[in-house]
Amino acid sequence: MSAHSSRPAHGHRPGVLAVTQRGPPATALRRSTTASCSLLLSLACSFLPALACSPTVDVEQPIAFVHKIHVAEEEIPCTDCHIGAEEADHATIPLGEDCADCHEDGNGENGENAEEARLVEMLASGEPIPWKRVHKLREHVRFSHRRHVVAGQILCERCHGEVAERELPFSRPNISFNRELGMERCVACHLESGNPRAGIDCALCHR
Amino acid sequence: MAKELSGSELKTRRWGMAVDLDRCTGCGACVAACKVENNIPESSPEEAQMGRVLRWIRVARREEPEGDRASVSLYPALCYHCGNAPCTLVCPVHATYKGIDGLVGQIYARCIGCRYCMAACPYTVKVFNWSEPRWQPELRAHTNPEVSLRYRGVVEKCTFCSHRLQRARDDAAVEGRDVREEDYQPACVEVCPAKALTFGDLDDDHSGAATARRSPRGYQLLEELGTDPAIVYLNRRERRV
Amino acid sequence: MSESRRSPADRDEPLYRPIEHTGAGFYLTAALLMAVVLFGVYQYVNQFRLGLGVTGMNQPVTWGFYIINFVFFIGISHAGTLISAILRLNQAEWRRPITRMAEVITAIVLLIGGLHPLLDLGRPDRMLNIFKWGRLQSPLLWDVMCITAYFAASTVYLYVPMIPDIAKLRDRGTRPRWLYDFLSWRWKGTPRQRQVLNRAMNILMVLVIPVAVSVHTVISYIFAMTLTAGWHSTIFGPYFVVGAIYSGIGALLVIMIVFRKVYRFERYLKLVHFANLSKLLLVMSIIWFYLTFSEYLTGFFGREPAELAVMMFKLSGPYAVPFWLMVLLNFVLPVAILSRKRTRTIPSILVVSIGVVVGMWLERLIIVVPSLAVPYVDFPSHPYWPSLTEISLFAAAVALFWLGFMVFAKFFPLISIWEIEEGREVAIEEASSRIAGYLPDEPDTPVPEGTGRAER
Amino acid sequence: MMYRLFIDTWAFATGVLLFIGWLMMVAIRWQDAFNWTLAISLVMTPVYLTVAGTLTYVFIGLRRGASEEETRP
Amino acid sequence: MNISRRRFLRLLSGAGVTISAHDWLFPRLEAYANERLAYGDLRGPGFTSFSRSVCRDCPNHCSLAMRKVDELPVGLRGTPWHPASLGALCVAGQSQMQALFDPDRLERPLQRPDAGAAAQAVEWDEGIQVLDERLRGLLSSGEGEKIAVVDGRTPSLGTRLLESWVRSIPGARYIPLRIEHALDRLVRQFLGGGAGGRLRFDLARAGTLLLVGSEILEHDGSPVTQMRTHGDRRENPLLSHAPTLYLGARQSPTAVQADYWIPCQPGREHEILLALAEALSKEHPQRDSILPEYARWISDALDPVGFARRYSLESVARRNRLDVEELEAAVRALRRFHPAVTLPGPGILRRPNGFSDAFAGLALNLWTDGFREEGGLSWGRDPLTDLTQELGLGPPGEADPASLSNILDPLFEIQRSPVDVLICVEANLVHELPGQDQIARALSHIPFVASFSTHEDETSRLSHVTVPTLIDLESWDLPSAAWGSPEASLQVQRPALVPVVEGRAVEDVVLGLASAGVAGPGFSPGAENWKDTVKAAVELIVERREGDLVDADGRRTLESASASAAVRSLVSGRSVWVAPSEPGARAEESEAGAEAVGGRGVRPERPPRLTDLAPNQLWLIPFDTPAVQRGRVLNRPMMMEISGMTHGLAWESWVEIHPVDARPRRIVTGDRVKIRGPRAEISTRAIVTRGVTPSVVAAPVGFGHEAFGSVAAGRGANPLKLPFAVLDKRTGAPAWGPVPVFLLKA
């Protein structure tokens, strides 16, 4: 009885129903789809900078330094040039004096080449070599090379990849490194390393 | 060397402090030391007027009237690194948390600035960067590189100079031993002219802090709240802070 | 009889009018409110750029207007869904013209209230950390959960009973057609559909009540879970819920009276509705006072120094004025005016309910600020005065609320049409039969029907 | 097309549930108050499910109801 | 589902908008991330190194270690091997970096056509040339007495060099502006002892301590040492019950740490001290011979009986609103724990009648064998003395305490200036002496004023030439040992870094002048430039016992047998004391002045009496705190923020009022109040506290700079505007005095 009485007085026009199935809901769909996809994208964007800790464009290094020659062939240990690695937080880039030890007279062990000539004149000029820094960490991260290299006994390659094979200087952080430069990588390594000191306490790395 | 050291050998500590109020003269040297060590910028006079001074440790003054006079006491107040820290319970993003060796950490990069931890802290020791800190360019260049410069909108607090603990741990690890007490002293303790502050491992019964804690003069601030602060005050007199 | 001959549609014309005719007044008000909102937005952009320094908050008083308003608005939100659910549940027939408005209030206010914690963030740009690294241990996240759930439930609870009305609008061919087509969900009022609808409504109203209660309980937990003197209290859960319902009814009454006037709903919202609601208000006011009293008595009797310090700060200290004003508006005034039938007129009810809303806002202020301003330890306390930013954002929030309500009124009927019709058609018999059911049975003189008819 | 709202509802519900799940993962990963996380999620999950379920019930029911009447003579 | 073109386009546009938004957003976030890097592109390895220097903010001369990371100074720390500080540093010491890198520092000399005129920066030689000409002129005309040099620095080889340079010029006056010297001088009259000697006081071994206006834990002498030894004393089982008493009007941090605080009205200390002496001397054999001395010289012309009556504990207690039990307790303590030392501090010397208070304080030691080698007050020689003699700088002369007032007093009454050239070396007379406006006016009458200072301060504003000086961290010196620390040793102050500003040390300027002939006969410094002079001195030290120059000679213990002789030796002689309150006094006073000053007497100042207060008038007592140091360190933001910390204030000065006085004036903590004195009116914040005696307003000295860098200028109020400019003739101390003031809510 109640159901009967409360049925819409003028029964609905089929036309309206038809309309219902065609366009308009689609419009609604489009709008919401557009909205949601843009929302997703913008979310993605807002997460990106978390990973972006390094320059995303290639930088031009002053000299085409070949790690391969120095590390693989001459077997110079990394820490001879990157003096900070064992002593301090930052493994530094040699500014010239260290290069001069071998190169000041211009005849490096494997003969003359153009790059070395440029190096020599740079050294002669007395200016430090304008290396461009490519591996950067955000300010709130404190990464101590000493802690990892000396205390943790971790090999450079583990993080920096096969540097010994490189023909060219780093024009951007080497990919394997950069992709995982986010916290996830550190945490993963810290969790799997058996070292009791390598916990996941935030204060270990964050200042 | 560090390789040999297994987890069992690595001692877990409970770093704590004893403040001898019979020695403390409220000179404020600890405050200055903290400011220098932890890159705490000076507030502008206007901010100070509004009560927005950034301080990780402050010298509080308590006055208990005795007729026309008062028994005044001055005591340094800093983060108490509670064993059962109310602030860490309420943080929504794991920005303040119970860290290694019982230190209560504060991660500025994570903090969203809801200031819930400040509201929850019964000791009112957390401070907030209400606006972008202004640094004299001359002085900004000479800040301590081991501590980050904070920015607008995050909560900060005393960390017991945990960066010094990090250094000490590194050195210990390199030498393949445990951290000794003398390796790690916060700036305020190091500088105190009256030698009123003693810092050490509360779990180690022989440490200065632990013995102080056992002393009959010793008591904790607001112990009735059960927060188990890692800082114990020593006071010979009846008056308490 | 003469009534029933008129088709229900045009009998309820006044309910459609707001949707189909829009006067200049609407645009004027909307523009005005919009201006306020925009100013608020501007102020917020400022705050986003410069940090919370632009507010009046300071070292001991780390929470101010934003949190106060957050609690306040979420409180208001209990107007709706809870009340309408309760009324529906125990089949209070006079609910029919009220429920819709109540539910709308809930939906809108929840949106606004839920925004406030974000205003309060020191780094809104890191808001996503809550989702990325959230800790469910923090009462703040309980809030996020509860409020989302409550919002979901109450919007559904607003939408589902609205389907028949939307269908009506669709059938009238009101524009925008696609909207009504889309939302009416092919409602034709078949018995099956009605049955589905009723069942869904029953489920929802049972679901909504605990959720609503949980929401404000959890909000009270934000404070009660800390050790802060004046906050650390077990009574806070019920206290907040009661306060919320109280302020909700107040707000509901204000809205009803205003829109009754604006849209000429006198025929629908009669004095009896207000009378009943105001009785409810009176009851809540008394319960509220009871809880307040016991809250303060325990603190006072215990003589716990910190507790006492906070209390004195409220009773006789800098916050004495708001405190006693609160007592006046929340207890003295309502009891004085609403308890007598003679004074229970619509204007006086309006006054009282506005008073209640203001008073409840003051209560939130009284709860949030003094406990922070009087910490346990010796800390140089600084007076808290809201800055222009905070005030204008509060104004913007209120304006947004009215705006939202107005806009809603432009698309959907503020009074549930089909429920009114249902009321007209079935409720009377239903109610009378129900009442008959309550009454004792006649002394059984077995009268065989046949004979009975024979006697006639 | 008609199921858009329906889809959204479930998207919302599942979204929230995923969120809760993620939070539990975080709690486990950082060894931080897992018990709380578990408790809260146990409380919250059914609520969302009920809401979503009810709405589904309504949508399906209404559609069925509508079609039923159309098939009626 | 089929995708219509319109819909596709919409999707595309939507995505486009978002991506472009992202392109706009991302670089900015990237930049944000990069500019947050701690260092520039090539960061150093982070090697830490330390370079040492000495902090000269107070006579304790703690040694500093400047911490450098990759040669970039990042902070200061104490050095644990410093005998006095043991690695501790006080507030001021730690803020030195801020002074170092203060952008407002002077880099080049400033020259003014006349006092107060706009300054223009000149080249170094140019600036010194002006000074050179002036001095040369006076030297040639043989008017050396027209040259006066005021030295505000703590004692060191540098000050000694300056002093001997000045003294080499016949008649020229060298005036050290150091309150410690006033006390030294007083004690010297008691204990004898050679010139340049130091009062030595071994807190660690003293019995009962009665501190009279002596803030041993704050700034008198060496806070850093005193604080520690005070703590040790507390823990020393022998002394743990020996009480510390504090007699003063304000409950300073020292008083907070003391066991008893005996509050007394400012300027009434001597009454209480005499009462204690009277009570203590009861069974002393010499009582009858000495009391008359007291009676005659200190207080009033009373016979012993009258003296005993007047200074009985009861009457004094009554007059000072104390209860007798307190005083009796004090007497008991002083009897019981020996040596019981009464230490009159600079706090009371900075009074018009400070002499009487200080005298009474010292005299009290006669009864409690407070003059003892171990633990008591004793006399030690400054280790620098011998050294400087060997360096050919001559013996340190005895500074005439009255000399500064002799210069300034005539100028107050606009007279001809007694000097033509006044050189202020790191002495900000205008700001640090009472009666700012008077001093300023006085300076403006001096034909030529030169000031050496790191910043352009109030004094250099009134000087014709302002010569920049170096911060301690940048300069060489040989600071002398700490006041009262027995184990003090000489230490070398090296530059911890290359000077931040291109500047010269004061000594280099002096040596330059000397080598140019601007010096008296007999001025023969070791070397041509300052650095070599210090080096020579250091070599001398090394010859001696590895620099440990503590020298116990020259101490003289004072047996109580010769007490009366001591009193006589004290009160007879040059400085004649007459109770200034007596009507006959002023006449004698002026005579006394006549011989001392030559010409005129000092402005009569009567010791304050409670009765002097008009209704609802209060005593203003300016006090000195280590965080303010009479304003010398307020150019450092940190000090501005810390100085008022315990009262919850920052960047502000304050006054402390007792509730009894605050209530009728409706003043609550934090209110702004006006303080109207006889000479001026200042406005600052009020702190209502029971830490001061009723009817007393205590205000910190040092705030309210008008110059001295942008940080210090215009912050707070300087209470020294209120009192009259009085420099006590006997102690040479600026009489800050208690000033009767009106206090009202602003």
mmCIF file of N, CA, C and O in Angstrom, chain B residues 24-77:
data_model
loop_
_atom_site.group_PDB
_atom_site.id
_atom_site.type_symbol
_atom_site.label_atom_id
_atom_site.label_comp_id
_atom_site.label_asym_id
_atom_site.label_seq_id
_atom_site.Cartn_x
_atom_site.Cartn_y
_atom_site.Cartn_z
ATOM 1 N N CYS B 24 75.658 24.162 41.085
ATOM 2 C CA CYS B 24 75.206 25.005 39.967
ATOM 3 C C CYS B 24 74.948 26.419 40.449
ATOM 4 O O CYS B 24 74.267 26.626 41.442
ATOM 5 N N THR B 25 75.524 27.376 39.749
ATOM 6 C CA THR B 25 75.320 28.778 40.115
ATOM 7 C C THR B 25 74.435 29.491 39.096
ATOM 8 O O THR B 25 74.292 30.700 39.149
ATOM 9 N N GLY B 26 73.881 28.751 38.180
ATOM 10 C CA GLY B 26 72.994 29.361 37.193
ATOM 11 C C GLY B 26 73.693 30.369 36.311
ATOM 12 O O GLY B 26 73.077 31.339 35.879
ATOM 13 N N CYS B 27 74.959 30.148 36.022
ATOM 14 C CA CYS B 27 75.704 31.158 35.259
ATOM 15 C C CYS B 27 75.325 31.142 33.789
ATOM 16 O O CYS B 27 75.532 32.121 33.080
ATOM 17 N N GLY B 28 74.780 30.038 33.310
ATOM 18 C CA GLY B 28 74.312 30.009 31.933
ATOM 19 C C GLY B 28 75.367 29.589 30.930
ATOM 20 O O GLY B 28 75.110 29.641 29.724
ATOM 21 N N ALA B 29 76.518 29.149 31.416
ATOM 22 C CA ALA B 29 77.553 28.723 30.468
ATOM 23 C C ALA B 29 77.058 27.555 29.620
ATOM 24 O O ALA B 29 77.331 27.473 28.420
ATOM 25 N N CYS B 30 76.278 26.677 30.251
ATOM 26 C CA CYS B 30 75.771 25.511 29.497
ATOM 27 C C CYS B 30 74.899 25.984 28.342
ATOM 28 O O CYS B 30 74.948 25.429 27.241
ATOM 29 N N VAL B 31 74.122 27.031 28.589
ATOM 30 C CA VAL B 31 73.233 27.526 27.534
ATOM 31 C C VAL B 31 74.055 28.015 26.349
ATOM 32 O O VAL B 31 73.799 27.664 25.197
ATOM 33 N N ALA B 32 75.085 28.802 26.682
ATOM 34 C CA ALA B 32 75.929 29.333 25.606
ATOM 35 C C ALA B 32 76.594 28.193 24.847
ATOM 36 O O ALA B 32 76.576 28.155 23.611
ATOM 37 N N ALA B 33 77.132 27.228 25.603
ATOM 38 C CA ALA B 33 77.817 26.116 24.944
ATOM 39 C C ALA B 33 76.871 25.396 24.004
ATOM 40 O O ALA B 33 77.214 25.081 22.864
ATOM 41 N N CYS B 34 75.644 25.188 24.478
ATOM 42 C CA CYS B 34 74.664 24.464 23.662
ATOM 43 C C CYS B 34 74.378 25.239 22.384
ATOM 44 O O CYS B 34 74.327 24.679 21.298
ATOM 45 N N LYS B 35 74.226 26.550 22.532
ATOM 46 C CA LYS B 35 73.906 27.364 21.352
ATOM 47 C C LYS B 35 75.012 27.243 20.311
ATOM 48 O O LYS B 35 74.747 27.077 19.130
ATOM 49 N N VAL B 36 76.260 27.308 20.782
ATOM 50 C CA VAL B 36 77.366 27.257 19.831
ATOM 51 C C VAL B 36 77.447 25.872 19.203
ATOM 52 O O VAL B 36 77.538 25.720 17.988
ATOM 53 N N GLU B 37 77.361 24.854 20.049
ATOM 54 C CA GLU B 37 77.580 23.494 19.566
ATOM 55 C C GLU B 37 76.495 23.070 18.578
ATOM 56 O O GLU B 37 76.770 22.425 17.576
ATOM 57 N N ASN B 38 75.263 23.450 18.873
ATOM 58 C CA ASN B 38 74.141 22.924 18.092
ATOM 59 C C ASN B 38 73.550 23.922 17.111
ATOM 60 O O ASN B 38 72.393 23.764 16.677
ATOM 61 N N ASN B 39 74.308 24.976 16.799
ATOM 62 C CA ASN B 39 73.852 25.941 15.784
ATOM 63 C C ASN B 39 72.448 26.451 16.075
ATOM 64 O O ASN B 39 71.578 26.410 15.210
ATOM 65 N N ILE B 40 72.240 26.890 17.290
ATOM 66 C CA ILE B 40 70.929 27.449 17.614
ATOM 67 C C ILE B 40 70.989 28.944 17.358
ATOM 68 O O ILE B 40 71.760 29.652 18.005
ATOM 69 N N PRO B 41 70.213 29.437 16.402
ATOM 70 C CA PRO B 41 70.307 30.855 16.062
ATOM 71 C C PRO B 41 69.694 31.730 17.152
ATOM 72 O O PRO B 41 68.822 31.286 17.902
ATOM 73 N N GLU B 42 70.193 32.962 17.251
ATOM 74 C CA GLU B 42 69.604 33.895 18.206
ATOM 75 C C GLU B 42 68.268 34.375 17.672
ATOM 76 O O GLU B 42 68.104 34.571 16.466
ATOM 77 N N SER B 43 67.345 34.534 18.586
ATOM 78 C CA SER B 43 66.038 35.036 18.179
ATOM 79 C C SER B 43 66.133 36.550 18.001
ATOM 80 O O SER B 43 66.992 37.200 18.586
ATOM 81 N N SER B 44 65.228 37.074 17.205
ATOM 82 C CA SER B 44 65.169 38.525 17.080
ATOM 83 C C SER B 44 64.475 39.077 18.322
ATOM 84 O O SER B 44 63.710 38.363 18.974
ATOM 85 N N PRO B 45 64.735 40.334 18.665
ATOM 86 C CA PRO B 45 64.081 40.897 19.855
ATOM 87 C C PRO B 45 62.564 40.744 19.812
ATOM 88 O O PRO B 45 61.947 40.446 20.826
ATOM 89 N N GLU B 46 61.986 40.900 18.630
ATOM 90 C CA GLU B 46 60.528 40.791 18.542
ATOM 91 C C GLU B 46 60.092 39.386 18.927
ATOM 92 O O GLU B 46 59.158 39.188 19.708
ATOM 93 N N GLU B 47 60.792 38.399 18.394
ATOM 94 C CA GLU B 47 60.433 37.018 18.723
ATOM 95 C C GLU B 47 60.584 36.783 20.224
ATOM 96 O O GLU B 47 59.725 36.184 20.863
ATOM 97 N N ALA B 48 61.705 37.300 20.768
ATOM 98 C CA ALA B 48 61.911 37.127 22.204
ATOM 99 C C ALA B 48 60.738 37.715 22.975
ATOM 100 O O ALA B 48 60.237 37.128 23.928
ATOM 101 N N GLN B 49 60.276 38.850 22.510
ATOM 102 C CA GLN B 49 59.121 39.497 23.141
ATOM 103 C C GLN B 49 57.918 38.555 23.159
ATOM 104 O O GLN B 49 57.197 38.457 24.139
ATOM 105 N N MET B 50 57.744 37.815 22.064
ATOM 106 C CA MET B 50 56.585 36.925 21.965
ATOM 107 C C MET B 50 56.828 35.590 22.656
ATOM 108 O O MET B 50 55.966 34.720 22.638
ATOM 109 N N GLY B 51 58.020 35.426 23.216
ATOM 110 C CA GLY B 51 58.306 34.153 23.869
ATOM 111 C C GLY B 51 58.609 33.061 22.877
ATOM 112 O O GLY B 51 58.073 31.968 22.958
ATOM 113 N N ARG B 52 59.458 33.374 21.907
ATOM 114 C CA ARG B 52 59.809 32.364 20.904
ATOM 115 C C ARG B 52 61.314 32.167 20.840
ATOM 116 O O ARG B 52 61.875 31.933 19.780
ATOM 117 N N VAL B 53 61.967 32.293 21.995
ATOM 118 C CA VAL B 53 63.413 32.108 22.028
ATOM 119 C C VAL B 53 63.728 30.622 21.866
ATOM 120 O O VAL B 53 63.073 29.779 22.470
ATOM 121 N N LEU B 54 64.706 30.333 21.007
ATOM 122 C CA LEU B 54 65.108 28.942 20.813
ATOM 123 C C LEU B 54 66.204 28.612 21.813
ATOM 124 O O LEU B 54 67.248 29.275 21.838
ATOM 125 N N ARG B 55 65.949 27.625 22.656
ATOM 126 C CA ARG B 55 66.951 27.191 23.621
ATOM 127 C C ARG B 55 66.762 25.715 23.862
ATOM 128 O O ARG B 55 65.654 25.274 24.118
ATOM 129 N N TRP B 56 67.834 24.967 23.784
ATOM 130 C CA TRP B 56 67.735 23.534 24.082
ATOM 131 C C TRP B 56 67.932 23.284 25.557
ATOM 132 O O TRP B 56 67.465 22.314 26.112
ATOM 133 N N ILE B 57 68.699 24.173 26.176
ATOM 134 C CA ILE B 57 68.858 24.085 27.629
ATOM 135 C C ILE B 57 68.673 25.484 28.167
ATOM 136 O O ILE B 57 69.097 26.450 27.548
ATOM 137 N N ARG B 58 67.991 25.606 29.265
ATOM 138 C CA ARG B 58 67.787 26.939 29.833
ATOM 139 C C ARG B 58 68.003 26.848 31.336
ATOM 140 O O ARG B 58 67.972 25.767 31.912
ATOM 141 N N VAL B 59 68.278 27.977 31.949
ATOM 142 C CA VAL B 59 68.401 28.013 33.399
ATOM 143 C C VAL B 59 67.093 28.536 33.954
ATOM 144 O O VAL B 59 66.731 29.690 33.727
ATOM 145 N N ALA B 60 66.368 27.642 34.620
ATOM 146 C CA ALA B 60 65.070 28.037 35.162
ATOM 147 C C ALA B 60 65.262 28.573 36.572
ATOM 148 O O ALA B 60 66.235 28.230 37.258
ATOM 149 N N ARG B 61 64.364 29.417 36.984
ATOM 150 C CA ARG B 61 64.446 30.039 38.305
ATOM 151 C C ARG B 61 63.165 29.724 39.049
ATOM 152 O O ARG B 61 62.065 29.889 38.526
ATOM 153 N N ARG B 62 63.339 29.200 40.266
ATOM 154 C CA ARG B 62 62.167 28.886 41.073
ATOM 155 C C ARG B 62 62.257 29.665 42.369
ATOM 156 O O ARG B 62 63.315 29.765 42.974
ATOM 157 N N GLU B 63 61.153 30.234 42.768
ATOM 158 C CA GLU B 63 61.122 31.065 43.960
ATOM 159 C C GLU B 63 60.061 30.516 44.880
ATOM 160 O O GLU B 63 58.895 30.408 44.485
ATOM 161 N N GLU B 64 60.465 30.139 46.085
ATOM 162 C CA GLU B 64 59.447 29.721 47.047
ATOM 163 C C GLU B 64 59.391 30.735 48.170
ATOM 164 O O GLU B 64 60.348 30.883 48.936
ATOM 165 N N PRO B 65 58.287 31.461 48.256
ATOM 166 C CA PRO B 65 58.198 32.527 49.250
ATOM 167 C C PRO B 65 58.388 31.995 50.668
ATOM 168 O O PRO B 65 57.863 30.945 51.023
ATOM 169 N N GLU B 66 59.190 32.724 51.439
ATOM 170 C CA GLU B 66 59.295 32.444 52.871
ATOM 171 C C GLU B 66 59.132 33.782 53.562
ATOM 172 O O GLU B 66 60.103 34.500 53.778
ATOM 173 N N GLY B 67 57.911 34.131 53.821
ATOM 174 C CA GLY B 67 57.655 35.440 54.396
ATOM 175 C C GLY B 67 58.026 36.510 53.382
ATOM 176 O O GLY B 67 57.623 36.443 52.225
ATOM 177 N N ASP B 68 58.847 37.463 53.833
ATOM 178 C CA ASP B 68 59.232 38.544 52.938
ATOM 179 C C ASP B 68 60.328 38.109 51.987
ATOM 180 O O ASP B 68 60.564 38.741 50.970
ATOM 181 N N ARG B 69 61.014 37.037 52.345
ATOM 182 C CA ARG B 69 62.096 36.570 51.480
ATOM 183 C C ARG B 69 61.610 35.370 50.689
ATOM 184 O O ARG B 69 60.462 34.948 50.791
ATOM 185 N N ALA B 70 62.525 34.852 49.892
ATOM 186 C CA ALA B 70 62.183 33.654 49.143
ATOM 187 C C ALA B 70 63.407 32.771 49.089
ATOM 188 O O ALA B 70 64.535 33.258 49.123
ATOM 189 N N SER B 71 63.179 31.478 49.054
ATOM 190 C CA SER B 71 64.304 30.604 48.771
ATOM 191 C C SER B 71 64.322 30.414 47.256
ATOM 192 O O SER B 71 63.395 29.840 46.677
ATOM 193 N N VAL B 72 65.335 30.981 46.639
ATOM 194 C CA VAL B 72 65.444 30.953 45.181
ATOM 195 C C VAL B 72 66.320 29.784 44.778
ATOM 196 O O VAL B 72 67.289 29.468 45.475
ATOM 197 N N SER B 73 65.942 29.099 43.741
ATOM 198 C CA SER B 73 66.863 28.105 43.196
ATOM 199 C C SER B 73 66.931 28.260 41.687
ATOM 200 O O SER B 73 65.929 28.541 41.039
ATOM 201 N N LEU B 74 68.130 28.109 41.174
ATOM 202 C CA LEU B 74 68.354 28.164 39.736
ATOM 203 C C LEU B 74 68.755 26.775 39.286
ATOM 204 O O LEU B 74 69.602 26.142 39.923
ATOM 205 N N TYR B 75 68.129 26.283 38.245
ATOM 206 C CA TYR B 75 68.502 24.939 37.802
ATOM 207 C C TYR B 75 68.441 24.863 36.291
ATOM 208 O O TYR B 75 67.545 25.419 35.665
ATOM 209 N N PRO B 76 69.405 24.179 35.688
ATOM 210 C CA PRO B 76 69.360 23.989 34.237
ATOM 211 C C PRO B 76 68.290 22.986 33.870
ATOM 212 O O PRO B 76 68.152 21.945 34.519
ATOM 213 N N ALA B 77 67.508 23.311 32.858
ATOM 214 C CA ALA B 77 66.450 22.409 32.396
ATOM 215 C C ALA B 77 66.692 22.112 30.920
ATOM 216 O O ALA B 77 66.799 23.030 30.111
#
